[in-house]
PDB file of C-alpha atoms in Angstrom:
ATOM      1  CA  MET A   1     -50.163 -31.734  52.597  1.00  0.00           C
ATOM      2  CA  PRO A   2     -52.706 -30.128  50.279  1.00  0.00           C
ATOM      3  CA  TYR A   3     -56.000 -30.904  48.621  1.00  0.00           C
ATOM      4  CA  HIS A   4     -55.940 -30.575  44.821  1.00  0.00           C
ATOM      5  CA  PHE A   5     -59.053 -29.861  42.756  1.00  0.00           C
ATOM      6  CA  ARG A   6     -58.576 -30.630  39.054  1.00  0.00           C
ATOM      7  CA  PHE A   7     -60.752 -28.426  36.858  1.00  0.00           C
ATOM      8  CA  GLY A   8     -62.168 -29.689  33.579  1.00  0.00           C
ATOM      9  CA  GLU A   9     -63.353 -27.523  30.714  1.00  0.00           C
ATOM     10  CA  ALA A  10     -66.836 -26.965  32.173  1.00  0.00           C
ATOM     11  CA  ASP A  11     -65.913 -26.607  35.845  1.00  0.00           C
ATOM     12  CA  SER A  12     -64.776 -22.987  35.707  1.00  0.00           C
ATOM     13  CA  LEU A  13     -68.300 -22.114  34.540  1.00  0.00           C
ATOM     14  CA  ARG A  14     -69.840 -23.942  37.492  1.00  0.00           C
ATOM     15  CA  ILE A  15     -68.283 -22.139  40.417  1.00  0.00           C
ATOM     16  CA  ARG A  16     -70.893 -20.835  42.806  1.00  0.00           C
ATOM     17  CA  PHE A  17     -71.068 -19.308  46.256  1.00  0.00           C
ATOM     18  CA  ALA A  18     -73.364 -20.572  48.976  1.00  0.00           C
ATOM     19  CA  LEU A  19     -74.327 -19.779  52.570  1.00  0.00           C
ATOM     20  CA  SER A  20     -75.243 -22.403  55.143  1.00  0.00           C
ATOM     21  CA  PRO A  21     -76.811 -21.688  58.540  1.00  0.00           C
ATOM     22  CA  LEU A  22     -76.351 -25.395  59.341  1.00  0.00           C
ATOM     23  CA  TRP A  23     -72.602 -25.123  58.728  1.00  0.00           C
ATOM     24  CA  GLU A  24     -72.381 -22.063  60.972  1.00  0.00           C
ATOM     25  CA  THR A  25     -74.278 -23.914  63.709  1.00  0.00           C
ATOM     26  CA  HIS A  26     -71.975 -26.916  63.545  1.00  0.00           C
ATOM     27  CA  SER A  27     -68.863 -24.725  63.382  1.00  0.00           C
ATOM     28  CA  ALA A  28     -70.037 -22.685  66.371  1.00  0.00           C
ATOM     29  CA  VAL A  29     -70.102 -25.896  68.423  1.00  0.00           C
ATOM     30  CA  ARG A  30     -66.508 -26.530  67.364  1.00  0.00           C
ATOM     31  CA  VAL A  31     -65.510 -23.011  68.416  1.00  0.00           C
ATOM     32  CA  LEU A  32     -66.903 -23.664  71.902  1.00  0.00           C
ATOM     33  CA  ALA A  33     -64.453 -26.551  72.255  1.00  0.00           C
ATOM     34  CA  ARG A  34     -61.433 -24.978  70.495  1.00  0.00           C
ATOM     35  CA  PRO A  35     -59.745 -22.066  72.317  1.00  0.00           C
ATOM     36  CA  ARG A  36     -57.595 -21.398  69.224  1.00  0.00           C
ATOM     37  CA  GLN A  37     -60.696 -20.371  67.276  1.00  0.00           C
ATOM     38  CA  GLN A  38     -62.276 -18.185  69.949  1.00  0.00           C
ATOM     39  CA  GLY A  39     -60.330 -14.928  69.580  1.00  0.00           C
ATOM     40  CA  TYR A  40     -62.685 -12.980  67.327  1.00  0.00           C
ATOM     41  CA  HIS A  41     -65.762 -14.443  69.012  1.00  0.00           C
ATOM     42  CA  LEU A  42     -65.127 -13.700  72.685  1.00  0.00           C
ATOM     43  CA  PRO A  43     -67.970 -11.112  72.934  1.00  0.00           C
ATOM     44  CA  TRP A  44     -70.396 -13.673  71.508  1.00  0.00           C
ATOM     45  CA  LEU A  45     -69.048 -16.423  73.752  1.00  0.00           C
ATOM     46  CA  ARG A  46     -69.582 -14.282  76.842  1.00  0.00           C
ATOM     47  CA  ARG A  47     -73.115 -13.493  75.718  1.00  0.00           C
ATOM     48  CA  ILE A  48     -74.156 -17.104  75.068  1.00  0.00           C
ATOM     49  CA  ARG A  49     -72.294 -18.756  77.959  1.00  0.00           C
ATOM     50  CA  GLU A  50     -75.424 -19.490  79.978  1.00  0.00           C
ATOM     51  CA  ALA A  51     -77.430 -20.714  76.984  1.00  0.00           C
ATOM     52  CA  ALA A  52     -74.573 -22.963  75.844  1.00  0.00           C
ATOM     53  CA  ALA A  53     -74.282 -24.484  79.309  1.00  0.00           C
ATOM     54  CA  GLY A  54     -77.865 -25.712  78.987  1.00  0.00           C
ATOM     55  CA  LEU A  55     -77.096 -27.710  75.810  1.00  0.00           C
ATOM     56  CA  ASP A  56     -75.740 -31.262  75.681  1.00  0.00           C
ATOM     57  CA  LEU A  57     -73.101 -30.812  72.980  1.00  0.00           C
ATOM     58  CA  GLY A  58     -71.108 -33.921  73.908  1.00  0.00           C
ATOM     59  CA  PRO A  59     -72.420 -36.172  71.090  1.00  0.00           C
ATOM     60  CA  LEU A  60     -71.566 -33.572  68.440  1.00  0.00           C
ATOM     61  CA  GLN A  61     -68.152 -32.794  69.899  1.00  0.00           C
ATOM     62  CA  LEU A  62     -67.321 -36.495  70.048  1.00  0.00           C
ATOM     63  CA  LEU A  63     -67.462 -36.429  66.240  1.00  0.00           C
ATOM     64  CA  MET A  64     -65.126 -33.430  65.964  1.00  0.00           C
ATOM     65  CA  PRO A  65     -61.575 -34.842  66.116  1.00  0.00           C
ATOM     66  CA  LEU A  66     -58.805 -32.309  66.428  1.00  0.00           C
ATOM     67  CA  HIS A  67     -57.324 -33.689  63.202  1.00  0.00           C
ATOM     68  CA  GLY A  68     -59.278 -36.036  60.994  1.00  0.00           C
ATOM     69  CA  HIS A  69     -62.699 -36.784  59.642  1.00  0.00           C
ATOM     70  CA  SER A  70     -65.967 -35.180  60.701  1.00  0.00           C
ATOM     71  CA  PRO A  71     -69.219 -36.640  59.322  1.00  0.00           C
ATOM     72  CA  ASP A  72     -70.104 -34.847  56.104  1.00  0.00           C
ATOM     73  CA  PHE A  73     -73.796 -35.703  56.408  1.00  0.00           C
ATOM     74  CA  LEU A  74     -74.093 -33.378  59.437  1.00  0.00           C
ATOM     75  CA  TYR A  75     -73.339 -30.298  57.307  1.00  0.00           C
ATOM     76  CA  PRO A  76     -73.615 -31.175  53.609  1.00  0.00           C
ATOM     77  CA  PRO A  77     -72.875 -28.412  51.086  1.00  0.00           C
ATOM     78  CA  PRO A  78     -76.143 -26.563  50.396  1.00  0.00           C
ATOM     79  CA  VAL A  79     -77.789 -27.276  47.061  1.00  0.00           C
ATOM     80  CA  GLY A  80     -78.784 -23.628  46.600  1.00  0.00           C
ATOM     81  CA  PRO A  81     -77.090 -20.274  47.229  1.00  0.00           C
ATOM     82  CA  ALA A  82     -78.814 -19.662  50.592  1.00  0.00           C
ATOM     83  CA  ALA A  83     -80.656 -22.618  52.088  1.00  0.00           C
ATOM     84  CA  ALA A  84     -82.855 -22.157  55.149  1.00  0.00           C
ATOM     85  CA  PHE A  85     -81.871 -23.981  58.323  1.00  0.00           C
ATOM     86  CA  ALA A  86     -85.177 -25.894  58.296  1.00  0.00           C
ATOM     87  CA  GLU A  87     -84.400 -27.268  54.835  1.00  0.00           C
ATOM     88  CA  GLU A  88     -80.881 -28.275  55.799  1.00  0.00           C
ATOM     89  CA  ILE A  89     -81.787 -30.003  59.069  1.00  0.00           C
ATOM     90  CA  ALA A  90     -84.597 -31.886  57.294  1.00  0.00           C
ATOM     91  CA  ALA A  91     -81.990 -33.293  54.889  1.00  0.00           C
ATOM     92  CA  VAL A  92     -79.824 -34.382  57.843  1.00  0.00           C
ATOM     93  CA  ARG A  93     -82.756 -36.269  59.362  1.00  0.00           C
ATOM     94  CA  GLU A  94     -83.226 -38.183  56.100  1.00  0.00           C
ATOM     95  CA  THR A  95     -79.646 -39.514  56.078  1.00  0.00           C
ATOM     96  CA  ASP A  96     -79.255 -43.180  55.186  1.00  0.00           C
ATOM     97  CA  PRO A  97     -78.248 -44.957  58.446  1.00  0.00           C
ATOM     98  CA  ALA A  98     -75.638 -47.029  56.562  1.00  0.00           C
ATOM     99  CA  LEU A  99     -73.966 -43.868  55.258  1.00  0.00           C
ATOM    100  CA  ALA A 100     -74.138 -42.328  58.736  1.00  0.00           C
ATOM    101  CA  ARG A 101     -72.537 -45.380  60.346  1.00  0.00           C
ATOM    102  CA  ASP A 102     -69.613 -45.253  57.901  1.00  0.00           C
ATOM    103  CA  ASP A 103     -69.118 -41.601  58.824  1.00  0.00           C
ATOM    104  CA  PHE A 104     -69.309 -42.449  62.541  1.00  0.00           C
ATOM    105  CA  VAL A 105     -66.666 -45.178  62.187  1.00  0.00           C
ATOM    106  CA  ARG A 106     -64.252 -42.809  60.431  1.00  0.00           C
ATOM    107  CA  ALA A 107     -64.794 -39.878  62.814  1.00  0.00           C
ATOM    108  CA  LEU A 108     -64.618 -41.924  66.017  1.00  0.00           C
ATOM    109  CA  ALA A 109     -61.440 -43.643  64.832  1.00  0.00           C
ATOM    110  CA  ASP A 110     -59.695 -40.251  64.621  1.00  0.00           C
ATOM    111  CA  THR A 111     -60.129 -39.588  68.351  1.00  0.00           C
ATOM    112  CA  PRO A 112     -58.388 -42.270  70.441  1.00  0.00           C
ATOM    113  CA  GLY A 113     -60.885 -44.120  72.627  1.00  0.00           C
ATOM    114  CA  ALA A 114     -63.986 -42.340  71.236  1.00  0.00           C
ATOM    115  CA  ALA A 115     -65.523 -45.496  69.759  1.00  0.00           C
ATOM    116  CA  ALA A 116     -65.321 -47.233  73.157  1.00  0.00           C
ATOM    117  CA  THR A 117     -67.206 -44.498  75.042  1.00  0.00           C
ATOM    118  CA  PRO A 118     -70.875 -45.166  75.891  1.00  0.00           C
ATOM    119  CA  GLU A 119     -71.998 -42.554  73.344  1.00  0.00           C
ATOM    120  CA  GLY A 120     -69.647 -43.917  70.676  1.00  0.00           C
ATOM    121  CA  ARG A 121     -70.939 -47.460  71.146  1.00  0.00           C
ATOM    122  CA  ARG A 122     -74.510 -46.171  71.049  1.00  0.00           C
ATOM    123  CA  MET A 123     -73.917 -44.403  67.728  1.00  0.00           C
ATOM    124  CA  LEU A 124     -72.418 -47.483  66.123  1.00  0.00           C
ATOM    125  CA  ALA A 125     -75.143 -49.799  67.451  1.00  0.00           C
ATOM    126  CA  ASP A 126     -78.044 -47.570  66.371  1.00  0.00           C
ATOM    127  CA  PRO A 127     -76.962 -45.146  63.624  1.00  0.00           C
ATOM    128  CA  ALA A 128     -80.554 -44.286  62.688  1.00  0.00           C
ATOM    129  CA  GLY A 129     -81.330 -43.187  66.245  1.00  0.00           C
ATOM    130  CA  ALA A 130     -78.011 -41.338  66.452  1.00  0.00           C
ATOM    131  CA  VAL A 131     -78.852 -39.335  63.318  1.00  0.00           C
ATOM    132  CA  GLN A 132     -82.085 -38.109  64.906  1.00  0.00           C
ATOM    133  CA  ARG A 133     -80.404 -37.294  68.254  1.00  0.00           C
ATOM    134  CA  LEU A 134     -77.648 -35.327  66.529  1.00  0.00           C
ATOM    135  CA  ALA A 135     -80.217 -33.472  64.427  1.00  0.00           C
ATOM    136  CA  ASP A 136     -82.053 -32.591  67.643  1.00  0.00           C
ATOM    137  CA  VAL A 137     -78.848 -31.193  69.157  1.00  0.00           C
ATOM    138  CA  LEU A 138     -78.170 -29.125  66.036  1.00  0.00           C
ATOM    139  CA  GLN A 139     -81.744 -27.815  66.088  1.00  0.00           C
ATOM    140  CA  GLU A 140     -81.464 -26.799  69.748  1.00  0.00           C
ATOM    141  CA  THR A 141     -78.071 -25.187  69.133  1.00  0.00           C
ATOM    142  CA  TRP A 142     -79.401 -23.207  66.173  1.00  0.00           C
ATOM    143  CA  GLU A 143     -82.359 -21.893  68.162  1.00  0.00           C
ATOM    144  CA  ALA A 144     -80.365 -21.015  71.279  1.00  0.00           C
ATOM    145  CA  LEU A 145     -77.059 -19.717  69.913  1.00  0.00           C
ATOM    146  CA  ILE A 146     -77.217 -18.888  66.201  1.00  0.00           C
ATOM    147  CA  ALA A 147     -80.734 -17.892  65.142  1.00  0.00           C
ATOM    148  CA  PRO A 148     -80.780 -14.727  67.326  1.00  0.00           C
ATOM    149  CA  GLU A 149     -77.552 -13.610  65.622  1.00  0.00           C
ATOM    150  CA  TRP A 150     -78.322 -14.851  62.115  1.00  0.00           C
ATOM    151  CA  PRO A 151     -79.168 -11.446  60.545  1.00  0.00           C
ATOM    152  CA  ARG A 152     -75.779 -10.129  61.705  1.00  0.00           C
ATOM    153  CA  LEU A 153     -73.930 -13.259  60.549  1.00  0.00           C
ATOM    154  CA  ARG A 154     -75.751 -13.404  57.233  1.00  0.00           C
ATOM    155  CA  ALA A 155     -74.863  -9.776  56.511  1.00  0.00           C
ATOM    156  CA  VAL A 156     -71.140 -10.553  56.870  1.00  0.00           C
ATOM    157  CA  LEU A 157     -71.440 -13.680  54.720  1.00  0.00           C
ATOM    158  CA  GLU A 158     -73.427 -11.933  51.987  1.00  0.00           C
ATOM    159  CA  ALA A 159     -70.966  -9.051  51.958  1.00  0.00           C
ATOM    160  CA  ASP A 160     -68.121 -11.529  51.471  1.00  0.00           C
ATOM    161  CA  VAL A 161     -69.934 -13.187  48.578  1.00  0.00           C
ATOM    162  CA  ALA A 162     -70.590  -9.813  46.959  1.00  0.00           C
ATOM    163  CA  TYR A 163     -66.921  -8.843  47.304  1.00  0.00           C
ATOM    164  CA  HIS A 164     -65.515 -12.059  45.863  1.00  0.00           C
ATOM    165  CA  SER A 165     -68.133 -12.226  43.109  1.00  0.00           C
ATOM    166  CA  ARG A 166     -66.917  -8.811  42.012  1.00  0.00           C
ATOM    167  CA  ARG A 167     -63.313 -10.024  42.066  1.00  0.00           C
ATOM    168  CA  LEU A 168     -64.260 -13.022  39.923  1.00  0.00           C
ATOM    169  CA  ALA A 169     -65.989 -10.770  37.404  1.00  0.00           C
ATOM    170  CA  GLU A 170     -63.032  -8.350  37.314  1.00  0.00           C
ATOM    171  CA  GLY A 171     -60.089 -10.733  37.228  1.00  0.00           C
ATOM    172  CA  GLY A 172     -61.227 -14.290  36.674  1.00  0.00           C
ATOM    173  CA  LEU A 173     -60.233 -17.349  38.689  1.00  0.00           C
ATOM    174  CA  GLU A 174     -56.675 -16.215  39.339  1.00  0.00           C
ATOM    175  CA  ARG A 175     -57.782 -13.047  41.098  1.00  0.00           C
ATOM    176  CA  LEU A 176     -60.628 -14.764  42.949  1.00  0.00           C
ATOM    177  CA  PHE A 177     -58.528 -17.601  44.357  1.00  0.00           C
ATOM    178  CA  GLY A 178     -55.524 -15.369  44.933  1.00  0.00           C
ATOM    179  CA  GLU A 179     -57.507 -13.280  47.432  1.00  0.00           C
ATOM    180  CA  LEU A 180     -59.334 -15.988  49.389  1.00  0.00           C
ATOM    181  CA  LEU A 181     -56.459 -16.913  51.707  1.00  0.00           C
ATOM    182  CA  PRO A 182     -52.685 -17.517  51.553  1.00  0.00           C
ATOM    183  CA  GLY A 183     -53.396 -21.261  51.799  1.00  0.00           C
ATOM    184  CA  VAL A 184     -55.352 -21.275  48.520  1.00  0.00           C
ATOM    185  CA  ALA A 185     -53.490 -21.221  45.202  1.00  0.00           C
ATOM    186  CA  TRP A 186     -54.592 -21.441  41.576  1.00  0.00           C
ATOM    187  CA  SER A 187     -52.443 -22.821  38.747  1.00  0.00           C
ATOM    188  CA  SER A 188     -53.710 -21.771  35.337  1.00  0.00           C
ATOM    189  CA  GLN A 189     -51.226 -24.105  33.631  1.00  0.00           C
ATOM    190  CA  SER A 190     -52.618 -27.263  35.230  1.00  0.00           C
ATOM    191  CA  ALA A 191     -56.119 -25.856  35.933  1.00  0.00           C
ATOM    192  CA  THR A 192     -55.733 -26.948  39.552  1.00  0.00           C
ATOM    193  CA  LEU A 193     -56.868 -25.315  42.766  1.00  0.00           C
ATOM    194  CA  THR A 194     -54.641 -26.273  45.699  1.00  0.00           C
ATOM    195  CA  VAL A 195     -55.939 -25.896  49.247  1.00  0.00           C
ATOM    196  CA  ALA A 196     -53.563 -26.243  52.191  1.00  0.00           C
ATOM    197  CA  TYR A 197     -55.396 -28.837  54.231  1.00  0.00           C
ATOM    198  CA  ARG A 198     -54.756 -31.969  56.245  1.00  0.00           C
ATOM    199  CA  GLY A 199     -53.917 -34.987  54.148  1.00  0.00           C
ATOM    200  CA  GLU A 200     -52.979 -35.457  50.504  1.00  0.00           C
ATOM    201  CA  HIS A 201     -55.995 -35.623  48.193  1.00  0.00           C
ATOM    202  CA  VAL A 202     -56.626 -35.225  44.493  1.00  0.00           C
ATOM    203  CA  ARG A 203     -60.174 -34.850  43.201  1.00  0.00           C
ATOM    204  CA  ALA A 204     -61.230 -34.278  39.623  1.00  0.00           C
ATOM    205  CA  LEU A 205     -64.317 -32.076  39.517  1.00  0.00           C
ATOM    206  CA  ASP A 206     -65.605 -33.848  36.397  1.00  0.00           C
ATOM    207  CA  GLY A 207     -68.111 -31.146  35.524  1.00  0.00           C
ATOM    208  CA  GLN A 208     -69.558 -30.788  39.037  1.00  0.00           C
ATOM    209  CA  GLY A 209     -67.956 -27.382  39.523  1.00  0.00           C
ATOM    210  CA  LEU A 210     -67.015 -26.056  42.955  1.00  0.00           C
ATOM    211  CA  VAL A 211     -68.950 -24.505  45.833  1.00  0.00           C
ATOM    212  CA  LEU A 212     -67.200 -21.677  47.697  1.00  0.00           C
ATOM    213  CA  MET A 213     -68.697 -21.075  51.125  1.00  0.00           C
ATOM    214  CA  PRO A 214     -67.652 -18.219  53.435  1.00  0.00           C
ATOM    215  CA  SER A 215     -67.953 -18.929  57.142  1.00  0.00           C
ATOM    216  CA  VAL A 216     -67.878 -16.796  60.258  1.00  0.00           C
ATOM    217  CA  PHE A 217     -66.904 -19.560  62.682  1.00  0.00           C
ATOM    218  CA  THR A 218     -64.370 -21.448  60.529  1.00  0.00           C
ATOM    219  CA  TRP A 219     -61.534 -18.954  61.118  1.00  0.00           C
ATOM    220  CA  PRO A 220     -58.566 -19.437  60.942  1.00  0.00           C
ATOM    221  CA  ASP A 221     -58.932 -22.615  58.871  1.00  0.00           C
ATOM    222  CA  VAL A 222     -59.814 -23.379  55.288  1.00  0.00           C
ATOM    223  CA  VAL A 223     -61.908 -26.555  55.182  1.00  0.00           C
ATOM    224  CA  SER A 224     -62.337 -28.947  52.295  1.00  0.00           C
ATOM    225  CA  GLY A 225     -62.360 -32.677  51.710  1.00  0.00           C
ATOM    226  CA  PHE A 226     -66.075 -33.331  51.207  1.00  0.00           C
ATOM    227  CA  ASP A 227     -66.136 -36.843  49.774  1.00  0.00           C
ATOM    228  CA  PRO A 228     -68.543 -38.162  47.126  1.00  0.00           C
ATOM    229  CA  PRO A 229     -71.512 -38.053  46.886  1.00  0.00           C
ATOM    230  CA  TRP A 230     -71.195 -34.515  48.255  1.00  0.00           C
ATOM    231  CA  GLN A 231     -70.544 -31.523  46.025  1.00  0.00           C
ATOM    232  CA  PRO A 232     -66.848 -30.466  45.993  1.00  0.00           C
ATOM    233  CA  THR A 233     -66.658 -27.512  48.391  1.00  0.00           C
ATOM    234  CA  VAL A 234     -64.137 -25.138  49.938  1.00  0.00           C
ATOM    235  CA  VAL A 235     -65.129 -23.351  53.150  1.00  0.00           C
ATOM    236  CA  TYR A 236     -63.061 -20.277  54.012  1.00  0.00           C
ATOM    237  CA  PRO A 237     -63.135 -17.517  56.688  1.00  0.00           C
ATOM    238  CA  ALA A 238     -65.367 -14.620  55.675  1.00  0.00           C
ATOM    239  CA  ARG A 239     -63.978 -11.118  55.377  1.00  0.00           C
ATOM    240  CA  GLY A 240     -65.003  -8.657  58.069  1.00  0.00           C
ATOM    241  CA  ILE A 241     -65.198 -10.962  61.087  1.00  0.00           C
ATOM    242  CA  GLY A 242     -62.783  -8.733  63.009  1.00  0.00           C
ATOM    243  CA  GLY A 243     -65.579  -6.219  63.583  1.00  0.00           C
ATOM    244  CA  LEU A 244     -68.436  -8.706  63.677  1.00  0.00           C
ATOM    245  CA  TRP A 245     -69.275  -8.348  67.360  1.00  0.00           C
ATOM    246  CA  THR A 246     -68.310  -4.671  67.672  1.00  0.00           C
ATOM    247  CA  GLU A 247     -71.288  -2.434  68.262  1.00  0.00           C
ATOM    248  CA  ALA A 248     -71.667   0.257  65.620  1.00  0.00           C
ATOM    249  CA  GLY A 249     -71.639   3.084  68.150  1.00  0.00           C
ATOM    250  CA  ASP A 250     -68.184   2.020  69.290  1.00  0.00           C
ATOM    251  CA  ARG A 251     -66.882   2.625  65.765  1.00  0.00           C
ATOM    252  CA  THR A 252     -68.409   6.066  65.245  1.00  0.00           C
ATOM    253  CA  PRO A 253     -66.083   9.038  65.884  1.00  0.00           C
ATOM    254  CA  GLU A 254     -67.661  11.911  67.803  1.00  0.00           C
ATOM    255  CA  ALA A 255     -66.633  14.437  65.153  1.00  0.00           C
ATOM    256  CA  LEU A 256     -68.533  12.525  62.489  1.00  0.00           C
ATOM    257  CA  ALA A 257     -71.569  12.148  64.755  1.00  0.00           C
ATOM    258  CA  ARG A 258     -71.658  15.919  65.246  1.00  0.00           C
ATOM    259  CA  LEU A 259     -71.405  16.470  61.500  1.00  0.00           C
ATOM    260  CA  LEU A 260     -74.014  13.966  60.296  1.00  0.00           C
ATOM    261  CA  GLY A 261     -76.036  13.207  63.400  1.00  0.00           C
ATOM    262  CA  ARG A 262     -75.442  10.159  65.591  1.00  0.00           C
ATOM    263  CA  ALA A 263     -77.790   7.687  63.863  1.00  0.00           C
ATOM    264  CA  ARG A 264     -76.736   8.622  60.326  1.00  0.00           C
ATOM    265  CA  ALA A 265     -73.039   8.497  61.264  1.00  0.00           C
ATOM    266  CA  ASP A 266     -73.582   5.070  62.869  1.00  0.00           C
ATOM    267  CA  VAL A 267     -75.099   3.805  59.625  1.00  0.00           C
ATOM    268  CA  LEU A 268     -72.154   5.086  57.593  1.00  0.00           C
ATOM    269  CA  CYS A 269     -69.574   3.632  59.980  1.00  0.00           C
ATOM    270  CA  ALA A 270     -71.371   0.276  60.152  1.00  0.00           C
ATOM    271  CA  LEU A 271     -70.737  -0.261  56.446  1.00  0.00           C
ATOM    272  CA  ASP A 272     -67.197  -1.610  56.719  1.00  0.00           C
ATOM    273  CA  GLU A 273     -68.586  -4.300  54.414  1.00  0.00           C
ATOM    274  CA  PRO A 274     -71.592  -4.054  52.060  1.00  0.00           C
ATOM    275  CA  ALA A 275     -74.883  -4.694  53.855  1.00  0.00           C
ATOM    276  CA  GLY A 276     -78.624  -4.444  53.341  1.00  0.00           C
ATOM    277  CA  THR A 277     -81.243  -2.464  55.238  1.00  0.00           C
ATOM    278  CA  THR A 278     -82.498  -5.343  57.395  1.00  0.00           C
ATOM    279  CA  ALA A 279     -79.014  -6.415  58.481  1.00  0.00           C
ATOM    280  CA  LEU A 280     -78.040  -2.841  59.343  1.00  0.00           C
ATOM    281  CA  ALA A 281     -81.249  -2.309  61.303  1.00  0.00           C
ATOM    282  CA  HIS A 282     -80.575  -5.454  63.339  1.00  0.00           C
ATOM    283  CA  ARG A 283     -76.963  -4.495  63.929  1.00  0.00           C
ATOM    284  CA  LEU A 284     -77.776  -0.931  64.988  1.00  0.00           C
ATOM    285  CA  GLY A 285     -80.964  -1.633  66.913  1.00  0.00           C
ATOM    286  CA  LEU A 286     -82.951   0.773  64.718  1.00  0.00           C
ATOM    287  CA  ALA A 287     -86.211   0.423  62.823  1.00  0.00           C
ATOM    288  CA  PRO A 288     -85.686  -0.662  59.194  1.00  0.00           C
ATOM    289  CA  SER A 289     -87.659   2.380  58.031  1.00  0.00           C
ATOM    290  CA  SER A 290     -85.256   4.707  59.867  1.00  0.00           C
ATOM    291  CA  VAL A 291     -82.210   2.944  58.445  1.00  0.00           C
ATOM    292  CA  SER A 292     -83.712   3.104  54.963  1.00  0.00           C
ATOM    293  CA  ALA A 293     -84.226   6.863  55.298  1.00  0.00           C
ATOM    294  CA  HIS A 294     -80.623   7.383  56.482  1.00  0.00           C
ATOM    295  CA  LEU A 295     -79.287   5.246  53.625  1.00  0.00           C
ATOM    296  CA  SER A 296     -81.216   7.304  51.087  1.00  0.00           C
ATOM    297  CA  VAL A 297     -79.792  10.577  52.427  1.00  0.00           C
ATOM    298  CA  LEU A 298     -76.234   9.201  52.535  1.00  0.00           C
ATOM    299  CA  ARG A 299     -76.541   7.879  48.991  1.00  0.00           C
ATOM    300  CA  GLU A 300     -77.917  11.201  47.709  1.00  0.00           C
ATOM    301  CA  ALA A 301     -74.969  12.938  49.366  1.00  0.00           C
ATOM    302  CA  GLY A 302     -72.542  10.720  47.446  1.00  0.00           C
ATOM    303  CA  LEU A 303     -71.309   8.852  50.515  1.00  0.00           C
ATOM    304  CA  LEU A 304     -72.858   5.497  49.569  1.00  0.00           C
ATOM    305  CA  THR A 305     -73.583   3.494  46.467  1.00  0.00           C
ATOM    306  CA  SER A 306     -76.066   0.649  46.121  1.00  0.00           C
ATOM    307  CA  ARG A 307     -76.521  -2.406  43.942  1.00  0.00           C
ATOM    308  CA  ARG A 308     -78.828  -5.368  43.889  1.00  0.00           C
ATOM    309  CA  TYR A 309     -77.545  -8.755  45.038  1.00  0.00           C
ATOM    310  CA  GLY A 310     -80.072 -11.582  44.874  1.00  0.00           C
ATOM    311  CA  HIS A 311     -83.240 -10.552  46.686  1.00  0.00           C
ATOM    312  CA  GLN A 312     -81.864  -7.478  48.399  1.00  0.00           C
ATOM    313  CA  VAL A 313     -80.070  -4.190  47.833  1.00  0.00           C
ATOM    314  CA  LEU A 314     -76.579  -3.901  49.316  1.00  0.00           C
ATOM    315  CA  TYR A 315     -75.068  -0.536  50.279  1.00  0.00           C
ATOM    316  CA  GLU A 316     -71.383   0.287  50.491  1.00  0.00           C
ATOM    317  CA  ARG A 317     -69.330   3.404  51.044  1.00  0.00           C
ATOM    318  CA  THR A 318     -68.021   5.409  48.118  1.00  0.00           C
ATOM    319  CA  PRO A 319     -64.432   6.713  48.160  1.00  0.00           C
ATOM    320  CA  ILE A 320     -65.784   9.935  49.689  1.00  0.00           C
ATOM    321  CA  GLY A 321     -67.613   7.968  52.397  1.00  0.00           C
ATOM    322  CA  ILE A 322     -64.469   5.928  53.110  1.00  0.00           C
ATOM    323  CA  ALA A 323     -62.375   9.076  53.314  1.00  0.00           C
ATOM    324  CA  LEU A 324     -64.882  10.750  55.594  1.00  0.00           C
ATOM    325  CA  THR A 325     -65.012   7.891  58.084  1.00  0.00           C
ATOM    326  CA  GLY A 326     -61.248   7.491  57.953  1.00  0.00           C
ATOM    327  CA  SER A 327     -60.428  11.171  58.440  1.00  0.00           C
ATOM    328  CA  ALA A 328     -62.853  11.432  61.350  1.00  0.00           C
ATOM    329  CA  ARG A 329     -60.904   8.739  63.184  1.00  0.00           C
ATOM    330  CA  GLU A 330     -57.556  10.540  62.868  1.00  0.00           C
TER     331      GLU A 330
END
């Protein structure tokens, strides 16, 4: 049963992409409790096992029914294209306790017996205190599990945004929505975006536009259903997560390393998706200055192209660079 977004005349001009470290933090907690979502993330899960064991994630996971409502105030759609975690968690802490309690009632009702647990009763009796405790858990989770990996995660998310922004510019809404996921469909006749999601919902955008938010930890789901007053939003799995936790050296063929040099070949092979200097340096364990020098040489050789996206320059392989990395693997 799908979710239908009805576009008005102005809404197609108000589509924007956004990234949310708070969303990734919350979704990572869900992955820890959902074996179905763990496949791509097993290397990360092995790495953070000890740190995760030291966190009390029970209160958050109590509000994550297998099917049903999760409190929107815990991960509201970001107001800008790339909010900082500190800004997002500050907004969570300022949540109206009455709004939070309504969200608690709905979420707890979707897990049989959750409202009768000691933690469930505590949330309902003191929603203001519960908001602060949940914000504390999210803060601790961010610092322990997500912040150390954020440059790597952000690079994948920004590359996805760059890719889909290009598709929007080249082919309009039909091409953009047609490539997000099989569960997303656009009807130009009715100006309606249909998202395969739990429940039957119809929401007129009424000039608010739509936020599209790629996510690393949402796979394999598409998530929507943010209720007013929140901005209409669709969260979808980012491209490139299959190689997210693969070390660059594991992807570099020996023949290419002999041709270009190990470090330069690693840089070329790490660009399965567009990325910036800082993200590549973090991923490869190299100094940003070294990565910048390698990128310049590869671009001068015609193996890379670059373009500015927001505050940074993103690099991606040219057809020659793609052919070179592909032929070296054969």
